[in-house]
Coordinates of C-alpha atoms and ligand atoms in Angstrom, one line a residue:
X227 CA 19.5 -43.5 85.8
X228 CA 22.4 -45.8 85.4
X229 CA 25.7 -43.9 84.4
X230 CA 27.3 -44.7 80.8
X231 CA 31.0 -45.1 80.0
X232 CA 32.2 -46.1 76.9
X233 CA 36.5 -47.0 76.6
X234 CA 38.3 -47.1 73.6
X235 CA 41.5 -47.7 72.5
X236 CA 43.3 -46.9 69.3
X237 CA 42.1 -49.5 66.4
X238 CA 45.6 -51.1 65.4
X239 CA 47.5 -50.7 61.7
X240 CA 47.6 -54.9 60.7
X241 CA 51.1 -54.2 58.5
X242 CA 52.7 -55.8 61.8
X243 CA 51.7 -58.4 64.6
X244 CA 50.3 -57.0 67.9
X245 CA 53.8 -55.9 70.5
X246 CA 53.4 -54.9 74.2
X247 CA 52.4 -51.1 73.2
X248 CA 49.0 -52.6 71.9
X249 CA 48.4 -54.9 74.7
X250 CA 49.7 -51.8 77.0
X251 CA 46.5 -49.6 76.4
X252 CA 44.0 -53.0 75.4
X253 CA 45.2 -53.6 79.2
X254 CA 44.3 -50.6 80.2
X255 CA 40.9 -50.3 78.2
X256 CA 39.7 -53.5 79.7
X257 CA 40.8 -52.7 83.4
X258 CA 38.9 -49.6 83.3
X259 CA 35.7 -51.4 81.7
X260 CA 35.6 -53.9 84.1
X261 CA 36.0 -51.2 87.1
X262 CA 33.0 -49.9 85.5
X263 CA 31.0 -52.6 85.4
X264 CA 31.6 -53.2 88.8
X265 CA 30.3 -50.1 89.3
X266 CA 27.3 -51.0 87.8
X267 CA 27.2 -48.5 84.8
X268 CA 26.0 -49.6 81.4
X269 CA 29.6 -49.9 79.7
X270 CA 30.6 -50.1 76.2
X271 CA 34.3 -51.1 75.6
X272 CA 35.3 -51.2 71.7
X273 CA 38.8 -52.1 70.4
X274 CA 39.4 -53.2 66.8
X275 CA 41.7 -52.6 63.5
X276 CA 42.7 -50.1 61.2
X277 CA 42.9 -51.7 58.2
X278 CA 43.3 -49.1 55.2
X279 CA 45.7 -47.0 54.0
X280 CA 49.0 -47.1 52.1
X281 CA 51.5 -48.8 54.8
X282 CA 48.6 -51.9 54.6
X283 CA 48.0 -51.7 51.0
X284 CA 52.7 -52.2 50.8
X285 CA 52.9 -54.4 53.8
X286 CA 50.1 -56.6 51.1
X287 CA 52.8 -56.3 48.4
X288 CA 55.6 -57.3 50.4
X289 CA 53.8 -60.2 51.7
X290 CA 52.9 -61.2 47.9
X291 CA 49.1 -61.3 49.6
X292 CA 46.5 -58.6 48.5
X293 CA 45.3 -56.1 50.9
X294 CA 42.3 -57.9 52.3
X295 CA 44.0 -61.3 52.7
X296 CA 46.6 -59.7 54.6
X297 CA 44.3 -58.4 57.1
X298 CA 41.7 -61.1 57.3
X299 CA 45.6 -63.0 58.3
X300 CA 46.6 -60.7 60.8
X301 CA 43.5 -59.1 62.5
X302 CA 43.3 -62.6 64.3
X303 CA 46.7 -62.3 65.8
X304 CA 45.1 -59.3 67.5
X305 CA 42.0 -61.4 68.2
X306 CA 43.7 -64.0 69.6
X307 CA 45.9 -62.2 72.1
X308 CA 43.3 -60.4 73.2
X309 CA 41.5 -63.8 74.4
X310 CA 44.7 -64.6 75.8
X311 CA 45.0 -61.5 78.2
X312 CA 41.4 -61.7 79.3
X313 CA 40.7 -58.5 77.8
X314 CA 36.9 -58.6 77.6
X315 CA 35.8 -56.3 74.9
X316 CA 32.3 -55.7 73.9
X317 CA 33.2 -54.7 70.4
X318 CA 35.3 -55.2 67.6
X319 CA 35.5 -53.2 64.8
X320 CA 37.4 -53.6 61.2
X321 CA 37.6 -50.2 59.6
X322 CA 36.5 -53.1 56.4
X323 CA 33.7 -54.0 58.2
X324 CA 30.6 -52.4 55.3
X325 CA 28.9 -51.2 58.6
X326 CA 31.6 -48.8 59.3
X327 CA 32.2 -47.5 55.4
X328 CA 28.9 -46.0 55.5
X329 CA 29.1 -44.3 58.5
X330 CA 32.5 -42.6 56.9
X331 CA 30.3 -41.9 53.6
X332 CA 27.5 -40.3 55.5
X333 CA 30.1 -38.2 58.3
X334 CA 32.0 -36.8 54.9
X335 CA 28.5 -36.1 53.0
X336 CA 27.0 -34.6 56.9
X337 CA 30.4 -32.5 56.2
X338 CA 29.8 -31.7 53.3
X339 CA 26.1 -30.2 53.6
X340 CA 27.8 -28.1 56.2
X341 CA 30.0 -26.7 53.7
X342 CA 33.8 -27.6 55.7
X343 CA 34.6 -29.7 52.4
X344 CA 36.4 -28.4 49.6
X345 CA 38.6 -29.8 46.8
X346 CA 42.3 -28.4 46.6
X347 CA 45.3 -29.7 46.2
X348 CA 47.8 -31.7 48.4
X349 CA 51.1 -31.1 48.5
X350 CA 53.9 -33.7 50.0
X351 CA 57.2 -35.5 50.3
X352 CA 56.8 -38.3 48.4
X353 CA 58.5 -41.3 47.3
X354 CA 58.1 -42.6 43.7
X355 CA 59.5 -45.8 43.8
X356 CA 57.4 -46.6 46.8
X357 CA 54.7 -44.9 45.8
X358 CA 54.4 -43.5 49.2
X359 CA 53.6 -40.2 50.7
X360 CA 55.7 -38.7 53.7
X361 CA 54.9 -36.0 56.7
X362 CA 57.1 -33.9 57.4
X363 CA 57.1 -34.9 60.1
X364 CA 59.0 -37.7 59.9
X365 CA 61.4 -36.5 57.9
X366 CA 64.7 -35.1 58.5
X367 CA 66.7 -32.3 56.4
X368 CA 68.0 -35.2 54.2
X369 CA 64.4 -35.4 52.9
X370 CA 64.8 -39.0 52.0
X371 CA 62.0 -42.0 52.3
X372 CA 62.5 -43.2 55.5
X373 CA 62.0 -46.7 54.3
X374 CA 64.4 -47.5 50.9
X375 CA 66.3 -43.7 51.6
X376 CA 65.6 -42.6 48.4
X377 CA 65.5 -38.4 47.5
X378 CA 61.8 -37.6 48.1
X379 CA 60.0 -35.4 45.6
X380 CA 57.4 -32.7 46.1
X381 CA 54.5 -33.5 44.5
X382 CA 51.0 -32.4 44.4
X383 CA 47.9 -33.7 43.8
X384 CA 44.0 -33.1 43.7
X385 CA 42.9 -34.0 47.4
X386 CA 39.5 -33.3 49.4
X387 CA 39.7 -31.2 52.5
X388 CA 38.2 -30.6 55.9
X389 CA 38.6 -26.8 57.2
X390 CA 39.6 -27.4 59.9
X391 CA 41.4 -24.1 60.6
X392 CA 37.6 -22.8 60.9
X393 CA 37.6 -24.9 64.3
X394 CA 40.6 -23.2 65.9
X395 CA 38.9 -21.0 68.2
X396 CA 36.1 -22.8 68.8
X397 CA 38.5 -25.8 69.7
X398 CA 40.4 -23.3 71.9
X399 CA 37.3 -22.2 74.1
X400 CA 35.9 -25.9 74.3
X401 CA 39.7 -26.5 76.3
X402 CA 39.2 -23.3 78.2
X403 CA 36.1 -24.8 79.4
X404 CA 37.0 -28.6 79.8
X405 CA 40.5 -28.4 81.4
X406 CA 40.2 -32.5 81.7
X407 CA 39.5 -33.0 78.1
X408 CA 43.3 -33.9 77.5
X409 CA 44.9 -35.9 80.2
X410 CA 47.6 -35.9 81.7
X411 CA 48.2 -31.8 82.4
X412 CA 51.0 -31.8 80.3
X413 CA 49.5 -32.9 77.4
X414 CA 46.8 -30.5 77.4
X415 CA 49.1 -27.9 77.6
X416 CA 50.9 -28.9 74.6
X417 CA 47.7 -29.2 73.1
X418 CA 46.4 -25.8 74.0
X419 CA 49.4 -24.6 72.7
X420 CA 49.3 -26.6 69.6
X421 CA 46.0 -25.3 69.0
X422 CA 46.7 -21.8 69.9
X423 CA 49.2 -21.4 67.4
X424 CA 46.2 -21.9 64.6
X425 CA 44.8 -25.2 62.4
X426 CA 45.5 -26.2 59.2
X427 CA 43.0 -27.3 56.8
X428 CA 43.6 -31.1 56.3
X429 CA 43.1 -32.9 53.4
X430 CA 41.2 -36.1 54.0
X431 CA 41.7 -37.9 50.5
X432 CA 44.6 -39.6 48.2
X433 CA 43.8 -39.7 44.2
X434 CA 46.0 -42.8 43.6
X435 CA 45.1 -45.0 46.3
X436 CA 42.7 -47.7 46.0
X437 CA 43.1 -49.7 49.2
X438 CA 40.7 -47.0 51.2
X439 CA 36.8 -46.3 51.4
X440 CA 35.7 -44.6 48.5
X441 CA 34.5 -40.8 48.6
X442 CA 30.9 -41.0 47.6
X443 CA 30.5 -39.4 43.9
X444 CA 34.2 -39.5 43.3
X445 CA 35.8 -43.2 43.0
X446 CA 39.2 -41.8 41.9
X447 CA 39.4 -40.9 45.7
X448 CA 39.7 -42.9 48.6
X449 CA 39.9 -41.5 52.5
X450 CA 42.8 -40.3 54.4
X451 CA 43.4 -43.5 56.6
X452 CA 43.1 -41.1 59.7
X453 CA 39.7 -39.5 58.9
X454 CA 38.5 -42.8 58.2
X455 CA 39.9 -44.3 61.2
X456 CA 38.8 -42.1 63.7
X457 CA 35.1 -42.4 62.9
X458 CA 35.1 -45.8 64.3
X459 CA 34.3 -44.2 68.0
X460 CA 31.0 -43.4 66.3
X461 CA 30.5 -46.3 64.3
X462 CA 30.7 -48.4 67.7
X463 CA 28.4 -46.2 69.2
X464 CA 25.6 -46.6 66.5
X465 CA 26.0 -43.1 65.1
X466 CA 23.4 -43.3 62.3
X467 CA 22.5 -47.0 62.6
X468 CA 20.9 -47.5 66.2
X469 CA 19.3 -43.7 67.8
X470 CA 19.3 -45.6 71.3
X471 CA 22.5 -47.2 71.4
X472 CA 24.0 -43.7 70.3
X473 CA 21.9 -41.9 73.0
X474 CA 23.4 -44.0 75.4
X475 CA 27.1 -43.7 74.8
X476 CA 28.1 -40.8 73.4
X477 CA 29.2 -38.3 74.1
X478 CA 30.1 -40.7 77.4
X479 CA 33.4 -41.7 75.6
X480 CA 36.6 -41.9 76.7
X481 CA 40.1 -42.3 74.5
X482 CA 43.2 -44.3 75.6
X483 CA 45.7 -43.4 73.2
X484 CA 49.6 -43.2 72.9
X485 CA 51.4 -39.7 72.7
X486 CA 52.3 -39.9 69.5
X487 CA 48.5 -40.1 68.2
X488 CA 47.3 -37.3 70.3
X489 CA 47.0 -34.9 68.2
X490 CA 44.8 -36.5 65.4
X491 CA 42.4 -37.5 68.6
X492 CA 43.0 -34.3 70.3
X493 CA 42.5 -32.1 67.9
X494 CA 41.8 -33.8 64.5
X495 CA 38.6 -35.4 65.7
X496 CA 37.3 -32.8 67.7
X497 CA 37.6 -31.0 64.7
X498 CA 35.7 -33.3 62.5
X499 CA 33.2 -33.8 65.6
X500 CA 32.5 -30.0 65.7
X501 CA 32.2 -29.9 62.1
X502 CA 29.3 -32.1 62.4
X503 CA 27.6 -30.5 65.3
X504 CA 28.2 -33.4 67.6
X505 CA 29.2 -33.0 71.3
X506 CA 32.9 -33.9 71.8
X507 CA 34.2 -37.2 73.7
X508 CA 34.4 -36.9 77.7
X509 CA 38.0 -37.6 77.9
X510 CA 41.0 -38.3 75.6
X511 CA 44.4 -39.7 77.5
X512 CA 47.8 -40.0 76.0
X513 CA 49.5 -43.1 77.8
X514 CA 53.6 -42.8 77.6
X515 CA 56.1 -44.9 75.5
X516 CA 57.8 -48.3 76.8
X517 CA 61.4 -48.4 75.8
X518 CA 62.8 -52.0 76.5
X519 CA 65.7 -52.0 78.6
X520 CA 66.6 -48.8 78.0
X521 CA 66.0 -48.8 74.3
X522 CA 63.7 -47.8 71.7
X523 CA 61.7 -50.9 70.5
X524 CA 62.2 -51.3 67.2
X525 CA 61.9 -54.4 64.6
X526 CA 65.8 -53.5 63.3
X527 CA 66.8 -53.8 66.9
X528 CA 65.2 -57.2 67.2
X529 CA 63.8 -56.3 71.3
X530 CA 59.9 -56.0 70.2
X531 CA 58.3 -57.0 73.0
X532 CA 55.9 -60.3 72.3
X533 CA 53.1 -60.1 74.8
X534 CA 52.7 -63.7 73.6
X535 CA 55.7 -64.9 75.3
X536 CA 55.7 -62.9 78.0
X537 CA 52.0 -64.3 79.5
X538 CA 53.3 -68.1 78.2
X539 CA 56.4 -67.4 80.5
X540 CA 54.9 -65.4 83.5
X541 CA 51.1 -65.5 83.1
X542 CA 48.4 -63.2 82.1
X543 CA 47.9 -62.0 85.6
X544 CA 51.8 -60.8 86.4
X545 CA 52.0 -59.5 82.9
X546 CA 48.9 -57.2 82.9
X547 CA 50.3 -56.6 86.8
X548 CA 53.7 -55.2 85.7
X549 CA 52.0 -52.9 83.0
X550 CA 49.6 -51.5 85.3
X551 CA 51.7 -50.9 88.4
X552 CA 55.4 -50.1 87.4
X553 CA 54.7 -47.1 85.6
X554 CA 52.3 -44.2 85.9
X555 CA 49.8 -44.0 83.6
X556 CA 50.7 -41.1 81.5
X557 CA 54.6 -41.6 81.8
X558 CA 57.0 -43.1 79.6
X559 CA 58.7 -46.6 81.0
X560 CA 61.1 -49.1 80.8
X561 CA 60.2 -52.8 80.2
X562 CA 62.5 -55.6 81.3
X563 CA 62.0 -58.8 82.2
X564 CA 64.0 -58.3 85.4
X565 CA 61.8 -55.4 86.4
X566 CA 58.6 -57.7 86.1
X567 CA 60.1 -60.5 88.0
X568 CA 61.0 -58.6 91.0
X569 CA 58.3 -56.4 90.6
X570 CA 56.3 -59.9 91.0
X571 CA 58.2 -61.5 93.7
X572 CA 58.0 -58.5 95.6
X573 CA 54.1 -57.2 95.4
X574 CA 52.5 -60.8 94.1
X575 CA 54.4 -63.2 96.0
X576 CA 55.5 -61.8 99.3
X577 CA 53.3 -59.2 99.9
X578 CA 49.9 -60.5 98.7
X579 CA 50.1 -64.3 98.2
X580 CA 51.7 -64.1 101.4
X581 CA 49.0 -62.8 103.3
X582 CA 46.6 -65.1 101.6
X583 CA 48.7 -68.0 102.6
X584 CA 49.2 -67.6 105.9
X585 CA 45.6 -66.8 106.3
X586 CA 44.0 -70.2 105.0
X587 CA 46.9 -72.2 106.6
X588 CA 46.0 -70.7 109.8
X589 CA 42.1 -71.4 109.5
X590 CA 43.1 -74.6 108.8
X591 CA 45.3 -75.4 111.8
X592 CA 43.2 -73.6 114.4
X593 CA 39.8 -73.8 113.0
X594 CA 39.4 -76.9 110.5
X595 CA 39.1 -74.8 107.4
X596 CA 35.8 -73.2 108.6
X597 CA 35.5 -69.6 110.9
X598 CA 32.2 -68.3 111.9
X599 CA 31.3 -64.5 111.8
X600 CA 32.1 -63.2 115.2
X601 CA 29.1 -61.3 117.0
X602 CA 31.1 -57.8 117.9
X603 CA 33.0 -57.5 114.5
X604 CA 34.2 -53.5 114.7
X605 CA 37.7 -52.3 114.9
X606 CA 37.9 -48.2 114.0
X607 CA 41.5 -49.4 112.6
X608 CA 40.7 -51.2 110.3
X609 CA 37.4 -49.3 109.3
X610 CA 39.5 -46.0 109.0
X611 CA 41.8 -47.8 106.4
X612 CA 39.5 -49.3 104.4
X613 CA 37.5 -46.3 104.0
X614 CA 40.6 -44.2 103.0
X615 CA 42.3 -47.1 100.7
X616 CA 38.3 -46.8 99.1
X617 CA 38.0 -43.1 98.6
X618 CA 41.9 -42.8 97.2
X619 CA 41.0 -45.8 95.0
X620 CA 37.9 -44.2 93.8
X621 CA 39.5 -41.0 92.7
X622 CA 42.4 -42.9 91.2
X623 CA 40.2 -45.0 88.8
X624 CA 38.7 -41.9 87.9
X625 CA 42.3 -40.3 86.5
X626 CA 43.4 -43.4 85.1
X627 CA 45.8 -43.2 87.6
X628 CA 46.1 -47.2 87.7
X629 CA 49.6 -47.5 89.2
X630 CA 48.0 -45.3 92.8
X631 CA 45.0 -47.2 92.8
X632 CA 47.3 -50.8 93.4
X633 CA 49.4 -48.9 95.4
X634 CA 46.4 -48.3 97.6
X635 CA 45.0 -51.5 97.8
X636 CA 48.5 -52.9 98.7
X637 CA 47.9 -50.8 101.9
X638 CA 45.4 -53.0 103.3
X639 CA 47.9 -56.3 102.1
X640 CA 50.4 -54.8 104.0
X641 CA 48.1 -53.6 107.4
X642 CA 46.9 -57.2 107.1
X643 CA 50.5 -59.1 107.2
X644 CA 51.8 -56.7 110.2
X645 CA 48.2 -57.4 111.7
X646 CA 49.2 -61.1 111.6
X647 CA 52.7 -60.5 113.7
X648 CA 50.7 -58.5 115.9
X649 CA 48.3 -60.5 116.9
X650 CA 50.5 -63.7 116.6
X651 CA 47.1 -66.3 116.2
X652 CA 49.3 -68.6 116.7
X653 CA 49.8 -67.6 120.7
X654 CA 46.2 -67.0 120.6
X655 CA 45.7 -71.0 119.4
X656 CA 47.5 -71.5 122.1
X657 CA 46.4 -69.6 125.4
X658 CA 42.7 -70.4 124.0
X659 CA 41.8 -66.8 123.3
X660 CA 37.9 -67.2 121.6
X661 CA 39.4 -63.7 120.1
X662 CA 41.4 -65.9 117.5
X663 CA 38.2 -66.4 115.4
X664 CA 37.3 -62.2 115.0
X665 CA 41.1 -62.2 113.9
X666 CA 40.6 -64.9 111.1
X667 CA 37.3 -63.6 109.9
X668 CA 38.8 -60.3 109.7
X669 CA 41.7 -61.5 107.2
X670 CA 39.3 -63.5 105.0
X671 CA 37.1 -60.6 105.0
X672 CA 40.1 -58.8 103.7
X673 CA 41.2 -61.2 101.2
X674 CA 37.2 -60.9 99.6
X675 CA 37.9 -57.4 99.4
X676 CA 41.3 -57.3 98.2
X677 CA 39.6 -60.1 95.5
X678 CA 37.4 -57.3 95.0
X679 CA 39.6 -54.6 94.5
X680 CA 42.4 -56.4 92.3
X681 CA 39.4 -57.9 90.0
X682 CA 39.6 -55.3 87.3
X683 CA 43.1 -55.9 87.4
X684 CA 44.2 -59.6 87.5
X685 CA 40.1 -60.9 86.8
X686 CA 41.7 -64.4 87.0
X687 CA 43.5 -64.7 90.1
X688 CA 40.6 -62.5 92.0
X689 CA 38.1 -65.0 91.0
X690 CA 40.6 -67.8 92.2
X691 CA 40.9 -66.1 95.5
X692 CA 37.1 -65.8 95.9
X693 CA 37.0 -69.4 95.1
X694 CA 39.7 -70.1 97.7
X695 CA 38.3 -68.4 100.3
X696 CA 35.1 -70.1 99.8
X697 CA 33.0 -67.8 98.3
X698 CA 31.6 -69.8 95.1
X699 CA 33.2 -71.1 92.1
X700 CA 35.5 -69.4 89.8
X701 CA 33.0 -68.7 87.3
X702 CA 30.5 -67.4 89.5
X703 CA 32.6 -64.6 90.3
X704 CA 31.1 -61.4 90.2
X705 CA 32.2 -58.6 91.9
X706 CA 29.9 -55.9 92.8
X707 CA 31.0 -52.4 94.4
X708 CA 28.8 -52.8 97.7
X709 CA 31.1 -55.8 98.7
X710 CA 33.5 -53.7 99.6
X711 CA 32.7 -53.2 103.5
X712 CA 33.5 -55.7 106.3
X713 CA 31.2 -58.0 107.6
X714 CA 29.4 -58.4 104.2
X715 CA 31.3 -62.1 104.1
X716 CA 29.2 -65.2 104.9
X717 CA 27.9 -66.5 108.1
X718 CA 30.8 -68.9 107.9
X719 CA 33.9 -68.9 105.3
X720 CA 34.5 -72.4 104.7
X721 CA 38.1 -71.8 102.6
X722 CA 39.5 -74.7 100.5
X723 CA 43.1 -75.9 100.4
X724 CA 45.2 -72.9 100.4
X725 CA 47.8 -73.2 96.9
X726 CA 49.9 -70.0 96.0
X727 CA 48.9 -67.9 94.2
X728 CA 52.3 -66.5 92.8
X729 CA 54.8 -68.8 93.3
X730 CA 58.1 -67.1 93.8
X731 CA 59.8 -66.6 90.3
X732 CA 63.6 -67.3 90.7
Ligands
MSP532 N1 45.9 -47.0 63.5 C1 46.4 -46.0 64.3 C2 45.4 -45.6 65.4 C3 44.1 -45.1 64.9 S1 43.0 -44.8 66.2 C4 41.7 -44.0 65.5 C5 47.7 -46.5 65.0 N2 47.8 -47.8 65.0 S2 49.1 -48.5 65.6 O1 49.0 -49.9 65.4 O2 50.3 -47.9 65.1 O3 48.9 -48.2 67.1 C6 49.8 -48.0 67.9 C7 49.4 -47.8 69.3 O4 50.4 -48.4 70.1 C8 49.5 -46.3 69.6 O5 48.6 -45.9 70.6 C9 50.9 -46.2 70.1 O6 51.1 -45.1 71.0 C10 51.1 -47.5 70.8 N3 52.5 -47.9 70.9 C11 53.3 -48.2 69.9 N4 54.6 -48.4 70.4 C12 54.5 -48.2 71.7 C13 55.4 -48.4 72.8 N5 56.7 -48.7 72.6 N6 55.0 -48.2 74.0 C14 53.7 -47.9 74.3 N7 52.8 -47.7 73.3 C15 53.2 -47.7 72.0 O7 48.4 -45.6 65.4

C-alpha cells in the first residue's frame, strides 16, 4: 500500500501582508511535499488563512473595510506569493470558507456529547477603548494594552470551555510513548514540562464578538479564533465530509509551525483531538525565529522582510535556497541580504553551476555535445558516495533536517569538481584516452542526480538542468526516487548549450 503524508503549515492571520516568516515554513511545507511525491506516497499539502477573530475584525476597522472585504483583499497577497515561490499546495483553506464552519459546529457539538464543554466564565486583561482582550502573556507588570498603552481592566464574561485539564495525563503518557511527537528535542522537553506542570481548562468562546463562527444554539457566542483555527487540519482531511479522503490522511499529518504557536498545536489540539476520540497527528515541528540583521523584525522598525522583493531581486530559487540551507531547521537565524548573496555565490555559483558548466563545455569541445554510455561504467568511489550522500539524505528528510540534507548532496558537487582536476579531460582530449567518454558520462550522470536530489528544493532550476543536460523539456520533468543510481541516464546524453545557472551576484 502506498504510504500517506499529509504537511501543513500554520493558516496565516490576514490583519497584515505575508513577510519572510510565512514564506519560511510555506517553503518548507512544499519542499517536504514534493520529496514526498518523489517518493511516490499519496501526499496532501494544505496551507491557507486564518481569517477570524478580534485582531481581523480591528485591522477591518482601521482599514475603514468590514471584516470580509478585508480578507477577500488580503488572502490573495498570500495567494499570489505563493505562485510566485513555486510552492505547490494541494489545498487552500479560508477558515470563511462554509465547508470549514461546519466542521467547527460539528467538532464543538462531538465535544459536547462527550461532556468536556461547559459554560463559565472568562476572566482577562482587557482593553475598553479597543475593545480587545489580552493574555497575560503578553503583558508586562505595567498591565497596559500593548497597542494604544492604555490601563487594562479585569473583566469577566460568560465564555464556553473545553476541559482540557481532564487531558493532562493522558497527554503526558501519549509523549512518554511518542518521544518524536514534538520536534526538535528541545521543544518536547519544554512541552513535557509544560504539560507536566498540569492543563488549564480553556475557554473556547467571546460573548461580544461577532466576527467568528457562531456556537450552534447560542448566536451571542462566536469561537475562540484558536479552537476554530486549528480544526482546519481536519477540515482539509475531510473529517466529516469525505470517510475516504479522511482514512487516507489522518492521522498521517504532520505540523510545521513556529515556536511561538507550539503550544496551542502541541498541546491545545491534541487536547481537543483527544477529546473527540481521534488519533493524534504524526508529527508537530516548531521551526525557529528569523531576526534580520541582528534584529527583531518588526513593522515599527521598518526591516520586515518582503519575500516579494527578495525573489524579484535574487530569484525564487536562491531565495527558497538561503532559507533552506543557512539555518537548521529548528534554530533561530539571521537574515541578511549579505548572508544570501554569498551564501549564493559560494554554494550556487561556484560550487554547483560550476560543475555543471564545466561539464557541458567540455562535452561540447571533446565530444560535439553528445557522449555515449560507456560499456564498463563501475567505479566503487563513486558508488560508495552516492550510496552514503543517499542514506544521510534519506534520514535527513525524514527530521526535517533540510539544511544536512543540501549539505549532503553538495558532497557529490564537490567529489565531482575535484573529480574534474583529477582526471584533467582535457589531457585526456588530448593524449586520445577513449577513457574521456566514462569520465563525461559520469558527470552528466551526476548532474541528473544532483537535478534529482535539489528538485524538492529549487523545482525550477532542477528541471532546467534536466533540460540542459538533455533529458526532456522543462515541463516534463518529473523526478522519481529510482533515478537516483548511476547508469540509469540515456544511451546517449545529447546536452544543449550550457548557460549558468547562477550567475555570480556581485
Ligand atoms: N493564525 C495563527 C496560526 C493558526 S494555525 C492553526 C498565526 N498566524 S500568523 O500569521 O501570525 O503566523 C505566523 C507564522 O509565522 C507562525 O508560524 C510564526 O512562527 C511565523 N513567524 C512570524 N514571524 C517570524 C519570524 N520572524 N521568523 C520565522 N517565523 C515567524 O499564528
Amino acid at each position: 500500500m502506498e504510504k500517506s503524508f499529509y504537511i501543513t503549515t500554520p493558516i496565516y492571520y490576514v490583519n497584515d501582508v505575508p513577510h519572510i516568516g510565512h514564506a519560511y515554513t510555506t517553503c518548507a511545507a512544499d519542499i517536504l511535499a514534493r520529496f514526498h511525491r518523489l517518493l511516490g506516497e499519496r501526499v496532501l499539502f494544505s496551507t491557507g488563512t486564518d481569517e477570524h477573530g478580534q485582531k481581523i475584525e480591528k485591522a477591518a476597522q482601521e482599514a475603514g473595510l468590514s471584516p470580509q472585504e478585508l480578507v477577500d483583499k488580503v488572502v490573495v497577497r498570500f495567494q499570489e506569493l505563493w505562485k510566485t515561490m513555486h510552492i505547490e499546495h494541494d489545498v487552500f483553506i479560508r477558515t470563511t470558507s462554509e465547508e470549514h464552519e461546519k466542521v467547527v459546529q460539528d467538532f464543538f457539538l462531538l465535544l459536547q456529547r462527550k461532556g468536556y464543554i461547559y459554560k463559565g466564565e472568562y476572566e482577562g486583561w482587557y482593553c475598553v477603548p479597543c475593545e480587545t482582550f489580552w493574555p497575560e502573556s503578553q503583558l508586562d507588570e505595567r498591565l497596559v494594552c500593548p497597542d494604544c498603552g492604555r490601563p487594562l481592566q479585569k473583566l469577566k464574561e460568560e465564555s464556553y470551555f473545553f476541559a482540557l485539564s481532564r487531558f493532562t495525563e493522558p497527554l503526558l503518557r501519549y509523549l512518554e510513548e511518542h518521544p518524536d511527537f514534538v520536534m526538535p528535542e528541545s521543544r518536547y522537553n519544554e512541552i513535557y514540562s509544560f504539560v507536566r506542570g498540569g492543563l488549564k481548562d480553556q475557554s473556547i468562546s467571546r460573548a461580544g464578538l461577532k466576527w467568528g463562527i457562531q456556537v450552534p444554539g447560542d448566536p451571542d457566542h462566536t469561537f475562540y479564533v484558536w479552537f476554530d483555527a486549528l480544526i482546519n487540519y481536519i477540515t482539509v482531511a475531510g473529517f466529516g465530509r469525505d470517510e475516504a479522503q479522511f482514512s487516507t490522511f489522518w492521522p498521517w499529518a504532520y505540523h510545521l509551525v513556529g515556536k511561538d504557536i507550539l503550544r496551542f498545536h502541541a498541546v491545545l489540539w491534541p487536547g481537543m483531538l483527544l477529546g473527540a476520540e481521534l488519533p493524534l497527528p504524526r508529527r508537530i515541528f516548531a521551526h525557529g525565529w528569523w531576526t534580520v540583521e541582528g534584529e527583531k523584525m518588526s513593522k515599527s522598525k521598518g526591516n520586515v522582510v518582503d519575500p516579494y522583493r527578495m525573489i524579484a531581486q535574487y530569484g525564487v530559487d536562491r531565495f527558497r535556497y538561503f532559507l533552506m540551507r543557512e539555518v537548521s531547521f529548528g534554530l533561530d537565524g539571521d537574515f541578511s541580504e549579505k548572508a544570501l548573496v554569498e551564501r549564493s555565490n559560494a554554494d550556487l555559483s561556484d560550487n554547483f553551476g560550476n560543475m555543471v558548466h564545466r561539464t557541458l563545455n567540455m562535452v561540447f569541445k571533446y565530444r560535439d555535445g553528445v557522449v555515449k554510455k560507456p560499456g564498463a561504467y563501475e567505479d566503487l568511489e563513486w558508488e560508495e558516495l552516492l550510496q552514503d550522500v543517499k542514506e544521510k539524505f534519506f534520514l535527513s528528510m525524514e527530521r526535517f533536517a533540510f539544511a544536512q540534507a543540501l549539505e549532503n548532496v553538495w558532497r557529490l558537487i564537490h567529489f565531482a569538481n575535484r573529480y574534474i582536476d583529477q582526471k584533467a579531460p582535457w589531457r585526456m582530449f588530448k593524449e586520445g584516452n577513449e577513457d574521456l567518454d566514462q569520465v563525461l558520462y559520469r558527470l552528466l550522470d551526476c548532474s541528473r542526480i544532483v537535478a534529482v536530489f535539489i528538485s524538492p528544493f529549487m523545482p525550477s532550476t532542477a528541471a532546467k538542468l534536466w533540460s540542459l543536460i538533455g533529458m526532456g523539456e522543462q515541463f516534463e520533468f518529473s523526478p522519481k526516487i529510482a533515478e537516483l543510481e548511476w547508469g540509469r541516464g540515456p544511451e546517449h546524453y545529447r546536452v544543449k548549450h550550457p548557460e549558468p545557472l547562477f550567475p555570480r551576484l556581485t
